[in-house]
Coordinates of C-alpha atoms in Angstrom, one line a residue:
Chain A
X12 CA 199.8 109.9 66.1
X13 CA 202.0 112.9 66.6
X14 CA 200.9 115.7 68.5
X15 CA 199.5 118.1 65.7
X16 CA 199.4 121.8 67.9
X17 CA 202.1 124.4 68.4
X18 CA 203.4 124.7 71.9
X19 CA 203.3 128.0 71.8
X20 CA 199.8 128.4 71.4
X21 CA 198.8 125.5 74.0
X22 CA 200.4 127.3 76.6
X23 CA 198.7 130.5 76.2
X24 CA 195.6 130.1 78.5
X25 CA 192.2 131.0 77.2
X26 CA 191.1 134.5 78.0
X27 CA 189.9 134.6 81.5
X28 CA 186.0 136.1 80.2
X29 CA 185.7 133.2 78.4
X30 CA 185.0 130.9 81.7
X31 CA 182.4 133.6 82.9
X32 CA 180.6 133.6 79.2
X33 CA 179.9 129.7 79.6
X34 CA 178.2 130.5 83.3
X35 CA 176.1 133.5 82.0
X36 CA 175.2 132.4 78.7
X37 CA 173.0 129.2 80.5
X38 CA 171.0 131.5 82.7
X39 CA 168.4 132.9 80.4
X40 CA 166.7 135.9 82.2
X41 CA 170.1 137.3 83.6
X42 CA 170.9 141.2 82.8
X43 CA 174.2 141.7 81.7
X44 CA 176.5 143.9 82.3
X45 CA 179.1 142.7 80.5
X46 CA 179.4 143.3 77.2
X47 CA 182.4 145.3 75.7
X48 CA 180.5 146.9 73.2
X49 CA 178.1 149.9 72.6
X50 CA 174.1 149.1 72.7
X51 CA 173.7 151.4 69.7
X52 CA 173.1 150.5 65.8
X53 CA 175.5 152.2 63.9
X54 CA 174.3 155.3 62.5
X55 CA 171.4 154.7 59.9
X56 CA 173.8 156.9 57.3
X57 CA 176.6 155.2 57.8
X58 CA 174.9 151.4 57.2
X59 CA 173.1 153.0 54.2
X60 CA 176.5 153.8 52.5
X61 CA 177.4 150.1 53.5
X62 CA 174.3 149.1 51.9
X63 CA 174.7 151.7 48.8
X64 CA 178.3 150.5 48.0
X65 CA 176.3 146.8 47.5
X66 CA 174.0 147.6 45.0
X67 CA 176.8 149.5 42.8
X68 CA 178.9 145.8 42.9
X69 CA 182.1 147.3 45.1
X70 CA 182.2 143.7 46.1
X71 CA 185.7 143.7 45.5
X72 CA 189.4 143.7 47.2
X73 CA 190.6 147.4 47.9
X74 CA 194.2 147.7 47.7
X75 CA 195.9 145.6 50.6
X76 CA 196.8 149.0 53.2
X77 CA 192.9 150.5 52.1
X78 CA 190.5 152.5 50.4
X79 CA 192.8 155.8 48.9
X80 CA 189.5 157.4 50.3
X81 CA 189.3 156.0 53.9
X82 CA 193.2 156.4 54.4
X83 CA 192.7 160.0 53.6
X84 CA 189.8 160.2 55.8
X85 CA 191.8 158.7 58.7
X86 CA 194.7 161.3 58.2
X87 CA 192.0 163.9 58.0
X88 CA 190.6 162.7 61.5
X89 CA 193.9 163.0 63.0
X90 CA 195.0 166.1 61.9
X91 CA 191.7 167.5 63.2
X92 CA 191.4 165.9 66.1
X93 CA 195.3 166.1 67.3
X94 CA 197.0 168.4 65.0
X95 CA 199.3 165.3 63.9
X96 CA 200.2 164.8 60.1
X97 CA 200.1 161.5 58.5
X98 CA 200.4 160.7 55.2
X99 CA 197.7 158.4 53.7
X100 CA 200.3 156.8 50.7
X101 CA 202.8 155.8 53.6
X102 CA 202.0 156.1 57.0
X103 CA 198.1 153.8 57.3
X104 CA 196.7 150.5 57.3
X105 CA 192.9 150.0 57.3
X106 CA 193.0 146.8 59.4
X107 CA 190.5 143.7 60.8
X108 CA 189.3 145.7 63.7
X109 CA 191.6 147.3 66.3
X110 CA 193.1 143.6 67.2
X111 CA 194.7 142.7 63.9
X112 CA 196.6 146.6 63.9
X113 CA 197.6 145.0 67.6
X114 CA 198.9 141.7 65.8
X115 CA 200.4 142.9 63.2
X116 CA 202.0 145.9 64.7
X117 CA 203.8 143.5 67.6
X118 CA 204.9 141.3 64.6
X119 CA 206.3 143.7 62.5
X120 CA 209.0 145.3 65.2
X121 CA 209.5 142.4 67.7
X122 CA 212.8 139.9 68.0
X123 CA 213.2 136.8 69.8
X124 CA 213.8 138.2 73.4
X125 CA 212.2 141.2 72.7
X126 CA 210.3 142.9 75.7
X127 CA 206.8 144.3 75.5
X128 CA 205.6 146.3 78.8
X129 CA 201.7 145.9 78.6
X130 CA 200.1 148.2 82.1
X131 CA 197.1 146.1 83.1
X132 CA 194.4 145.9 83.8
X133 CA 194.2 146.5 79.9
X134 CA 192.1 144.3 77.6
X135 CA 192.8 141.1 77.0
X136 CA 195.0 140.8 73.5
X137 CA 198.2 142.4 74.4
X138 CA 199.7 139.6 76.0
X139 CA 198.5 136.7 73.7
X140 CA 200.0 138.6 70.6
X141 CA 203.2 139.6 72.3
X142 CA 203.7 136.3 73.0
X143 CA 202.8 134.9 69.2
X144 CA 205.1 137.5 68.3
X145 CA 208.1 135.7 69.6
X146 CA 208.6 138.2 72.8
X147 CA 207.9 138.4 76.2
X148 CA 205.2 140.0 77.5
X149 CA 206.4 141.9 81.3
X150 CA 203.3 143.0 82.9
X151 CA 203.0 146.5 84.7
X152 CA 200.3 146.1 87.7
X153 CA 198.9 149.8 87.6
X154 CA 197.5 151.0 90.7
X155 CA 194.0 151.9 92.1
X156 CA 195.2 154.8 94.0
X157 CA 196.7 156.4 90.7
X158 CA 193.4 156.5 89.1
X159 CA 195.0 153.1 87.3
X160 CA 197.1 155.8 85.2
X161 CA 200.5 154.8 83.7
X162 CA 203.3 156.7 86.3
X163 CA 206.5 157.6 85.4
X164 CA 208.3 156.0 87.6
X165 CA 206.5 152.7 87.3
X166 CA 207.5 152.7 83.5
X167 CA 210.9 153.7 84.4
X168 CA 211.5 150.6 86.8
X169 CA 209.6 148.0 84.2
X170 CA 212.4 149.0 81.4
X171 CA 215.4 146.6 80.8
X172 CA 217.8 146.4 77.6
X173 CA 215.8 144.4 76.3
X174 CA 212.7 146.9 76.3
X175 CA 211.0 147.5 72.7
X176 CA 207.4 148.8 73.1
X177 CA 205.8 150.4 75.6
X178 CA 201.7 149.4 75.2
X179 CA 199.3 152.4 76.3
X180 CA 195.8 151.4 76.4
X181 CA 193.6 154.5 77.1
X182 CA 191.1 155.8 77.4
X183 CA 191.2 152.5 79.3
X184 CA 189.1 148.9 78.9
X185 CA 188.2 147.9 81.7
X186 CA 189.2 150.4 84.1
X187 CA 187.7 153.7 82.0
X188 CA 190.9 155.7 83.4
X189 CA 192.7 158.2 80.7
X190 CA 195.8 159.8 80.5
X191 CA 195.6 163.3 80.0
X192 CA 197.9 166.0 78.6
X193 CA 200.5 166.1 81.8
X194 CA 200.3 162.2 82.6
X195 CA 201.4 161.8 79.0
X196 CA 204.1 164.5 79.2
X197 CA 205.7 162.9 82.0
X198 CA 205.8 159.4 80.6
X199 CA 207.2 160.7 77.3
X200 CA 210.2 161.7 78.9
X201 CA 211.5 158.2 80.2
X202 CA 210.2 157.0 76.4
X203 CA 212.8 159.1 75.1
X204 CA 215.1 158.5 77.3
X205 CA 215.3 155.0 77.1
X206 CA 214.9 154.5 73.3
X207 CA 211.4 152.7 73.3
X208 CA 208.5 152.6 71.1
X209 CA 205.0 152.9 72.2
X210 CA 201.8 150.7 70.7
X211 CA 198.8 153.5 71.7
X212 CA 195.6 152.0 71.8
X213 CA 193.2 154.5 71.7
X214 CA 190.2 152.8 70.1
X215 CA 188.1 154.6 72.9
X216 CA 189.4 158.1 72.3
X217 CA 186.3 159.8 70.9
X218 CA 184.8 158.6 74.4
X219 CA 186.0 160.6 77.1
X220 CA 184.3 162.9 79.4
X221 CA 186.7 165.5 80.9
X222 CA 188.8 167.4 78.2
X223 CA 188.9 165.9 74.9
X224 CA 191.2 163.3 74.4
X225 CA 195.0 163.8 73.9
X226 CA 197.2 161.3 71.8
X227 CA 200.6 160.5 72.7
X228 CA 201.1 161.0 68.4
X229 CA 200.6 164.9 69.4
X230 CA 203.2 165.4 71.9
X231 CA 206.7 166.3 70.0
X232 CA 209.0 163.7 69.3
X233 CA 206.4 160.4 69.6
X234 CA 205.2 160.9 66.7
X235 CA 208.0 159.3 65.4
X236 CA 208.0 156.1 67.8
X237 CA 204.2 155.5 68.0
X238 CA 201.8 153.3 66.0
X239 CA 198.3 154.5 66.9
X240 CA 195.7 152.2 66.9
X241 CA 192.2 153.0 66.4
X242 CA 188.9 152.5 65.1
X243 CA 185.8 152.5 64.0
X244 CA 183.4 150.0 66.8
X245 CA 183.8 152.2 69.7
X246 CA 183.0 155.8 68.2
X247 CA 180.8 155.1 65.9
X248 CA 179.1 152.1 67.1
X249 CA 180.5 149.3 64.0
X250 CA 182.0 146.5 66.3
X251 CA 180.3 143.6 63.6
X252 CA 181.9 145.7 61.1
X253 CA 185.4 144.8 62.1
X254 CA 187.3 147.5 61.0
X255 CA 190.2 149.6 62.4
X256 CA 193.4 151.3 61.7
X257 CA 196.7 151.7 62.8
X258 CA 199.2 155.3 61.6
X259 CA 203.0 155.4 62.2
X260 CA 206.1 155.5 60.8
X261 CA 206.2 154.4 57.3
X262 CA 209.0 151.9 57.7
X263 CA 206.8 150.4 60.5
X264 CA 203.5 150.4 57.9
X265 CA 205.5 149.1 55.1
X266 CA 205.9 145.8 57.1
X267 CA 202.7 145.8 59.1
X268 CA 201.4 146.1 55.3
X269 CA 203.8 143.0 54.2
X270 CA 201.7 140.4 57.4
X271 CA 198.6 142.0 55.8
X272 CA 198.6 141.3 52.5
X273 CA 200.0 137.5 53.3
X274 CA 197.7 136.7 56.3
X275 CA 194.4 139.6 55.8
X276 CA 195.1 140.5 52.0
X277 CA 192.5 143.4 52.5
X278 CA 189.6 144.5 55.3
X279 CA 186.1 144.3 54.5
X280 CA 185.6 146.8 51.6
X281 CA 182.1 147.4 52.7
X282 CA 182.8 148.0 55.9
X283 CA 185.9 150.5 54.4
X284 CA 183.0 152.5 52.4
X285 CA 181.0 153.0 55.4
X286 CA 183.6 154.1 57.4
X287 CA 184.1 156.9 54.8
X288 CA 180.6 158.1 55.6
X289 CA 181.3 157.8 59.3
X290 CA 184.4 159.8 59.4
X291 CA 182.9 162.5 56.4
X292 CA 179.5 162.6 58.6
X293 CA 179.5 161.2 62.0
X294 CA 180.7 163.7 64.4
X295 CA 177.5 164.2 65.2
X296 CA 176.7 160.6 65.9
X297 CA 179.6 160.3 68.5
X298 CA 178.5 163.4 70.3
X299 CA 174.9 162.2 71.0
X300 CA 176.4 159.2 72.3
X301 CA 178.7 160.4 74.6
X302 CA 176.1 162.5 76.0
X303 CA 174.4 159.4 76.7
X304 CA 177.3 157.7 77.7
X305 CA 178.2 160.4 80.2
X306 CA 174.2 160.2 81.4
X307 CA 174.8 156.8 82.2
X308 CA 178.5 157.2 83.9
X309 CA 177.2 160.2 86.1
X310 CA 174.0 157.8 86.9
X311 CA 176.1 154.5 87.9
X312 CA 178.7 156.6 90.4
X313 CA 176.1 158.3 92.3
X314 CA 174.9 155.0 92.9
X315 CA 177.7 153.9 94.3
X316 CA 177.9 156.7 96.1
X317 CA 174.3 156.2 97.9
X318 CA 175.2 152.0 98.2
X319 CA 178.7 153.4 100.0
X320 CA 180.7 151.3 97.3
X321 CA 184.1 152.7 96.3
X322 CA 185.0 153.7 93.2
X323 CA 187.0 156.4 91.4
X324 CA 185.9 158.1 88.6
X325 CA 186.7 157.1 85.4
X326 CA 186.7 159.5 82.8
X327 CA 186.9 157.7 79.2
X328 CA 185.3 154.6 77.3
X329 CA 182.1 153.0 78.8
X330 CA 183.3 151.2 82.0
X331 CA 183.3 151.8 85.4
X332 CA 185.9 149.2 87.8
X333 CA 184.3 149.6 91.7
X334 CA 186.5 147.9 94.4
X335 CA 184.8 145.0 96.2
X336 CA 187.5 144.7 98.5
X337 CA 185.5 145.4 101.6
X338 CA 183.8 142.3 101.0
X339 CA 187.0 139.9 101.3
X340 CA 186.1 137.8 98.4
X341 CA 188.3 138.0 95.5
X342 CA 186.5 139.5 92.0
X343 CA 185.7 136.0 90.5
X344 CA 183.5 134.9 94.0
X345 CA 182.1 138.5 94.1
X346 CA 181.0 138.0 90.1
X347 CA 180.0 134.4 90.5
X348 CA 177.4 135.2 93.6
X349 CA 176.4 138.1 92.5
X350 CA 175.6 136.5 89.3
X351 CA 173.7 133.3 90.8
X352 CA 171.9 135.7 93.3
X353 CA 171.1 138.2 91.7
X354 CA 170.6 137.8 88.1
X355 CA 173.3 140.3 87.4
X356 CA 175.9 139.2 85.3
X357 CA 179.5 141.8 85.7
X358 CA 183.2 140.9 84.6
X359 CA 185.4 139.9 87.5
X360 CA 188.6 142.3 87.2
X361 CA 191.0 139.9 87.1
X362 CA 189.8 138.8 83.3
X363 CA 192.2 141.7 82.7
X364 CA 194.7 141.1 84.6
X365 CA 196.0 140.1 88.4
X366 CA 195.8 143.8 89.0
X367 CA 192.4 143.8 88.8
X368 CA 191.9 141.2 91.6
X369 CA 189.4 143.3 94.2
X370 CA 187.7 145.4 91.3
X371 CA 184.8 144.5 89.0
X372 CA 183.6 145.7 85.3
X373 CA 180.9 147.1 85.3
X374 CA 179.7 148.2 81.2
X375 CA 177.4 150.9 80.8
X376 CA 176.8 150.1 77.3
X377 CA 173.0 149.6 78.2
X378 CA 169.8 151.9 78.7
X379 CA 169.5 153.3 81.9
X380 CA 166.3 151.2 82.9
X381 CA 168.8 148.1 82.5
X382 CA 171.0 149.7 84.7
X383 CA 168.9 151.1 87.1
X384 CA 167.5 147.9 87.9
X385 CA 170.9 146.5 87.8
X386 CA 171.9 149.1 90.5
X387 CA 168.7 148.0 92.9
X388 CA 170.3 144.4 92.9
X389 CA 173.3 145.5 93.4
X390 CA 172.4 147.4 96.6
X391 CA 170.5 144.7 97.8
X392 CA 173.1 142.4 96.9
X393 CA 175.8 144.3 98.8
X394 CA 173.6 145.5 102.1
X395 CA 172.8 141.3 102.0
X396 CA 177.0 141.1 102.4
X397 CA 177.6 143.6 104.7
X398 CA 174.8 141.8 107.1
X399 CA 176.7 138.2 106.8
X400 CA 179.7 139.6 108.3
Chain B
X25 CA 173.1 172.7 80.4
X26 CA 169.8 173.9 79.1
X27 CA 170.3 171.9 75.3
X28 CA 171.0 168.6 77.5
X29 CA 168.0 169.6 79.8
X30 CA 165.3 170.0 76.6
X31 CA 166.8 167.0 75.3
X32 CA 166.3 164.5 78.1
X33 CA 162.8 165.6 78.8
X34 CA 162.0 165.9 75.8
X35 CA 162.4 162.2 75.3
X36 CA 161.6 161.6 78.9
X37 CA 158.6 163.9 80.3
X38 CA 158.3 161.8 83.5
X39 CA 161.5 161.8 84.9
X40 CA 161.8 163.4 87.9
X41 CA 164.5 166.3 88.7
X42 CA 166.5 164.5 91.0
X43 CA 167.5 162.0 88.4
X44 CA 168.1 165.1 85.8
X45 CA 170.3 166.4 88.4
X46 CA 172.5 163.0 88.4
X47 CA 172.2 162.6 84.8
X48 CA 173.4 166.3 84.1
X49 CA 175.8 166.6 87.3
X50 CA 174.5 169.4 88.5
X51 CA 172.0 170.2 91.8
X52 CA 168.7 169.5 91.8
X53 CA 167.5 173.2 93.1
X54 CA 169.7 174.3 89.5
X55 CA 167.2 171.9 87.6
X56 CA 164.0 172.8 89.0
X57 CA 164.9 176.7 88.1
X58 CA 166.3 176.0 85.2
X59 CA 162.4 174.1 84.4
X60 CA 160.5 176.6 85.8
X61 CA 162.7 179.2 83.7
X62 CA 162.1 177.1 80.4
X63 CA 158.0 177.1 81.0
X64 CA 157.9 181.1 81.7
X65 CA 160.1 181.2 78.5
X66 CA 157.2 179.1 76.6
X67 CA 160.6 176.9 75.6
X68 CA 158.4 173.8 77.5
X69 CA 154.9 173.9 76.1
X70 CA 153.0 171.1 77.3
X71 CA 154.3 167.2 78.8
X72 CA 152.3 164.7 76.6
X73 CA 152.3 161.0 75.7
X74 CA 152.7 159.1 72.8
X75 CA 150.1 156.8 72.2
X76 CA 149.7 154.3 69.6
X77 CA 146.2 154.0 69.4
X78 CA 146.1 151.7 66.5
X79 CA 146.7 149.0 69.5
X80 CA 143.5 149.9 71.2
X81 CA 140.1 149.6 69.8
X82 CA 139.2 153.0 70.2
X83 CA 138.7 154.6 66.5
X84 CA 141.1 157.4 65.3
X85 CA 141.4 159.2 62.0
X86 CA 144.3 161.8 61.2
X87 CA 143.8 163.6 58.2
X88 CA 146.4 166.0 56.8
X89 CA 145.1 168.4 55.0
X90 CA 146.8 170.8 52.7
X91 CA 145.0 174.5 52.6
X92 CA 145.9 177.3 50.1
X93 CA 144.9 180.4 51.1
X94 CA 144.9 184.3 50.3
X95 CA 146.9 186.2 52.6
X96 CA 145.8 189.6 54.0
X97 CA 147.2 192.6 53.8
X98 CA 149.4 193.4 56.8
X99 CA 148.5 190.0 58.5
X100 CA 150.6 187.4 56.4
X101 CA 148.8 184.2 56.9
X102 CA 148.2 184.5 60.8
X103 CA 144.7 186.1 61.3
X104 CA 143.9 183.0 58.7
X105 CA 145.7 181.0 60.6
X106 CA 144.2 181.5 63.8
X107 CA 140.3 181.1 62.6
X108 CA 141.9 177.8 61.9
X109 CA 143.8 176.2 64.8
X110 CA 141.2 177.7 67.3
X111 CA 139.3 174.9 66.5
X112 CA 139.7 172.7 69.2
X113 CA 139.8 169.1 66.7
X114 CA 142.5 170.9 65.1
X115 CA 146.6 169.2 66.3
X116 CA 148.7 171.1 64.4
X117 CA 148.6 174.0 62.0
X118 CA 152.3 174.6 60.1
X119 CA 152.7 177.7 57.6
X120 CA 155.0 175.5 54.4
X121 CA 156.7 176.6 51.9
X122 CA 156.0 175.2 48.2
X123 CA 152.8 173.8 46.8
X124 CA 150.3 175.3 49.3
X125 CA 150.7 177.1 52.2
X126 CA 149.0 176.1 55.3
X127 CA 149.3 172.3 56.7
X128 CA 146.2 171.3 59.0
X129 CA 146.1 168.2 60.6
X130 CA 142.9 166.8 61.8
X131 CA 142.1 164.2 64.2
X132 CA 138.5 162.6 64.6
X133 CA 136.8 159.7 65.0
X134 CA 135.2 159.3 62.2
X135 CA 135.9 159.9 58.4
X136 CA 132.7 161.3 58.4
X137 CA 133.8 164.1 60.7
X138 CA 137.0 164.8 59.1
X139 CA 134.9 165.1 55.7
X140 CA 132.2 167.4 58.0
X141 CA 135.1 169.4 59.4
X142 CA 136.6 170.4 55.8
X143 CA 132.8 170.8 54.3
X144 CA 131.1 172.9 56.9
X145 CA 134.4 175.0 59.1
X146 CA 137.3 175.3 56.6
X147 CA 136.5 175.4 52.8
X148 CA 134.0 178.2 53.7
X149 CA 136.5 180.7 55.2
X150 CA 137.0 183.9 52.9
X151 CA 140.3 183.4 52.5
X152 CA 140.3 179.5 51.8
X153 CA 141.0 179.1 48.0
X154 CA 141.5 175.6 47.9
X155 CA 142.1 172.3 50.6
X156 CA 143.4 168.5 49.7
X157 CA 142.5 166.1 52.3
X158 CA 144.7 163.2 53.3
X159 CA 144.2 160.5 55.6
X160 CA 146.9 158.9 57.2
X161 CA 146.4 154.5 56.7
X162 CA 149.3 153.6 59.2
X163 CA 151.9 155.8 61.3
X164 CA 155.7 153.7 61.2
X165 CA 157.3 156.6 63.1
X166 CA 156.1 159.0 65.0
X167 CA 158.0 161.4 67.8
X168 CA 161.2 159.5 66.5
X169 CA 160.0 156.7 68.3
X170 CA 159.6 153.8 65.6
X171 CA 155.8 152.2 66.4
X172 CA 155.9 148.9 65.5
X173 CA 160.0 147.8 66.4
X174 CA 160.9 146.5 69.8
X175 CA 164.3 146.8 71.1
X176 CA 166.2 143.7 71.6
X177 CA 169.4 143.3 72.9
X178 CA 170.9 141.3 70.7
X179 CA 174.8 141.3 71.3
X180 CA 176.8 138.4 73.3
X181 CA 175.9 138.5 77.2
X182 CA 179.8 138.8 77.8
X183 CA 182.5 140.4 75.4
X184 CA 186.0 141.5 75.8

C-alpha cells in the first residue's frame, strides 16, 4: 500500500508536553502543576447566558466572521482597553479559540519561503502552524537575563529578506514575562524599519500585575501591520468554550475569513452569546481573579526566595519559569525526579522551546493549599539535591 | 490595601499575618496595624466559623421570622430593635424594606423553643403588630460557601 500521510506533517514532532502528560497522567495521587489553564468556572453569568441562548433555540450558524453583537463587543473592548479603533464589519473574526486566529492568520499572509521569527520560550503552536503554512519558522532564543523580553537588537539580527511576521507572545506562556510600554517602543522601531508584520498574542493580556497591559495595536503606526489575537479562556475563565478572536487590517480579515468559512464555517454560537455577556459584564470577574492570581504569584516567589531558588519575577499570565541550573540536570531530569519523588508534577522548560532548557513551569492556576504543599516538596526536594552534591 | 485585607480574611479568619503580608506584598508589622486599626474601627467584628451542622447529630432549628412593628417617635425602629436582638438566642436582626420591617432570625434547638420564643418574648412587645415565622428545611449556600459541593479538580493534569 502506498504511504497515505503528508510529509509535512510526519516531520513535525509531537509537542514536547505531550511525553510528560503520558508519565503524569499514570500516577494517580500526583499534584499537578501543570496545567495551562485557570482553576476557576467561568463566571455563573456568563454560563447562564450560554445556557439562556439554549432554551430560546439559537442553535444555529452565526454568520462565518461572528455574532454582529460579539464583533462589536470586541471592538468595544479594545477601544476601552487600548484606545485602538476597529471596525466590527471589516476588521474581526470570532475564531476556534486563540489557536485557529494563530492558523489562520499565518495562512492568510505567508508564501513559500516565507520567514516567521517566533521568540521562545513561547507556547507551543507557533512553529507547527508556521510550518503547515508553507514557511519557515526561525526561532529567536530570548534570554533569562532580559526578563525573557523581546530586545531590539535580537529582533534586528533575526531579520533577513525573507522576514514576514514578527510573533509577540506576551504577556508570556510559559515564562509570565511582558512587554511593557518602552520594550514595545523600541521593538516597533526595527518593525518599521524593516517592513514586517507582527502576529501579537496577547490572550493573557487582562492578566498582568504591574501596569496594565499595553498592545503593540496602540502604538502609532502598528496598527496597521498587526493581527491581535485574543480571547476569551484566559480572562474570563472559558478554555472548554473554545472561543477567541483575532482584529487587523481588513485585507488581512477578508482572507483569514475566506480559511474560515472553508475549514471552521463558524465558532460555537453558544459559546459567541456568552462571550457577549462576558465582555458586557465581566470586568468584574477578571479583577477578582487577578487578585487571586497575584495572591498566588506573590505567594510562590517568596518561596523561592526562602528555598534560595532563582527566579525573576514575572509580571503577566499565571506562570512562574525558576532556573534549575544549579542543580546540573537539564529541565526534563529535574521534572522527571521531581515528579517520581515527589509527587509533584511541573513542565520542563524546554516543552517550549531549547531556550527554556535550565528553567521549569511552574502554573499557579491552583488554590494556594495546592501550592503550598507543592512548595514544601519542592524544598524538600531541592535541600535533598543540594546534599547529593 | 485595606479592601484586599477585609477580603482575604474575610474568607480566611485563620490565616496568620505573615502569610497576609506575602499574599498582599507588603510587611508584616503594616498588617498587623492595619488589623488592629480595622478592630478599633469596628470594621472587623468578630472571627467565626462556618459550620454545617446538619452533618453532626447535634439538633439545630433556624427560624426567620418576619416582625412588623410601630415605630416610635424620635427612635425609628431602633429602641424596638434593641429589646429584640438583646436576646441572646437571637443571630441576626436586619431593618428591610417592603412587606414588614424587621427580619429576626432565630436559632434553637427545638421547634418548640422557637414557637416559645415568638409566643412568650416577641409578639408581646408594645410595639410588635404582627410576626410570620419561618423555618429554614435545608441551607444550599451559606457565607458564599456552597454546603453540599466539593471542589474537584477536574481539568487535564498537563495542558499547553
Amino acid at each position: 500500500m502506498r504511504n497515505p500521510l503528508s510529509d509535512t506533517i510526519v516531520n513535525i514532532k509531537p509537542s514536547g508536553i505531550r511525553k510528560f502528560f503520558d508519565i503524569v497522567s499514570e500516577m494517580k495521587d500526583a499534584i499537578s502543576l501543570g496545567v495551562g489553564e485557570p482553576d476557576f468556572d467561568t463566571p455563573w453569568h456568563i454560563r447562564d447566558e450560554g445556557i439562556y441562548s439554549l432554551e430560546k433555540g439559537r442553535t444555529f450558524y452565526t454568520s462565518n466572521s461572528g455574532l454582529k453583537d460579539l464583533k462589536v463587543e470586541i471592538c468595544n473592548y479594545m477601544k476601552r482597553s487600548q484606545n485602538v479603533d476597529y471596525n466590527p464589519d471589516t476588521d474581526v473574526i470570532v475564531t476556534v479559540g486563540g489557536s485557529e486566529a494563530i492558523d489562520i492568520g499565518f495562512r492568510a499572509m505567508l508564501n513559500p519561503g516565507d520567514e516567521v521569527l517566533i521568540p521562545q520560550p513561547s507556547y507551543v503552536s507557533y512553529e507547527p502552524c508556521a510550518i503547515l503554512a508553507g514557511a519557515k519558522p526561525v526561532i529567536i532564543n530570548l534570554k533569562a537575563e532580559n526578563e525573557f523580553r523581546l530586545t531590539a537588537e535580537e529582533l534586528e539580527a533575526a531579520i533577513t529578506d525573507k522576514t514576514k511576521i514578527l510573533v509577540l507572545p506576551f504577556p508570556n506562556n510559559p515564562t509570565g514575562s511582558i512587554m511593557e510600554k518602552e520594550d514595545l517602543e523600541k521593538i516597533v522601531k526595527v518593525i518599521i524599519e524593516k517592513d514586517i508584520f507582527v502576529m501579537s498574542d496577547e490572550i493573557y493580556a487582562e492578566l498582568t500585575y504591574k501596569d496594565k497591559h499595553v498592545s503593540i495595536t496602540s502604538i502609532p503606526g502598528m496598527k496597521e501591520r498587526t493581527i491581535l489575537i485574543n480571547g476569551f479562556s484566559k480572562a474570563y475563565a472559558m478554555t472548554g468554550w473554545r472561543l477567541g478572536y483575532a482584529c487587523g487590517p481588513k485585507e488581512i480579515i477578508q482572507q483569514m475569513t475566506k480559511i474560515h468559512q472553508y475549514a471552521i464555517m463558524c465558532a460555537p454560537t453558544t459559546s459567541q452569546y456568552a462571550a457577549v455577556e462576558a465582555l458586557k459584564n465581566g470586568d468584574d470577574d477578571i479583577k477578582e481573579m487577578r487578585t487571586a492570581y497575584n495572591q498566588r504569584r506573590r505567594f510562590l516567589m517568596n518561596a523561592f526566595k526562602e528555598m534560595g531558588l532563582e527566579c525573576f519575577e514575572p509580571y503577566g499570565a499565571f506562570y512562574v519559569f525558576p532556573c534549575i541550573k544549579e542543580f546540573g540536570m537539564t529541565s526534563e531530569e529535574f521534572a522527571t525526579r521531581f515528579l517520581k519523588e515527589e509527587k509533584v508534577a511541573t513542565v520542563p522548560g524546554t516543552a517550549f522551546g531549547d531556550s527554556g532548557e535550565g528553567f521549569l513551569r511552574i502554573s499557579y492556576a491552583y488554590s494556594l493549599e495546592t501550592l503550598k504543599i507543592a512548595m514544601d516538596k519542592l524544598s524538600k526536594f531541592i535541600t535533598r539535591l543540594r546534599e547529593e552534591k | 490595601m485595606r479592601e484586599e485585607l477585609l477580603a482575604i480574611v474575610e474568607k480566611n479568619s485563620r490565616i496568620d499575618t505573615k502569610e497576609l503580608a506575602v499574599l498582599l506584598g507588603v510587611e508584616e508589622i503594616d498588617i498587623i496595624n492595619e488589623l488592629a486599626k480595622l478592630q478599633d474601627e469596628g470594621i472587623i467584628c468578630g472571627f467565626h466559623t462556618l459550620i454545617n451542622w446538619e452533618k453532626t447529630n447535634i439538633e439545630k432549628v433556624m427560624a426567620l421570622i418576619e416582625v412588623k412593628v410601630t415605630p416610635q417617635r424620635g427612635q425609628g425602629f431602633d429602641n424596638i430593635a434593641e429589646r429584640i436582638y438583646k436576646y441572646p438566642e437571637v443571630r441576626a436582626v436586619y431593618l428591610i424594606s417592603g412587606g414588614f420591617d424587621l427580619l429576626v432570625i432565630l436559632e434553637e434547638k427545638t421547634l418548640k423553643e422557637i414557637a416559645n420564643f415568638v409566643s412568650d418574648k416577641l409578639s408581646p412587645l408594645d410595639s410588635v403588630l404582627s410576626t410570620a415565622t419561618h423555618f429554614i428545611l435545608k441551607k444550599y449556600k451559606d457565607y458564599g460557601i456552597m454546603l453540599s459541593e466539593k471542589y474537584e479538580d477536574k481539568r487535564e493534569v498537563i495542558t499547553p
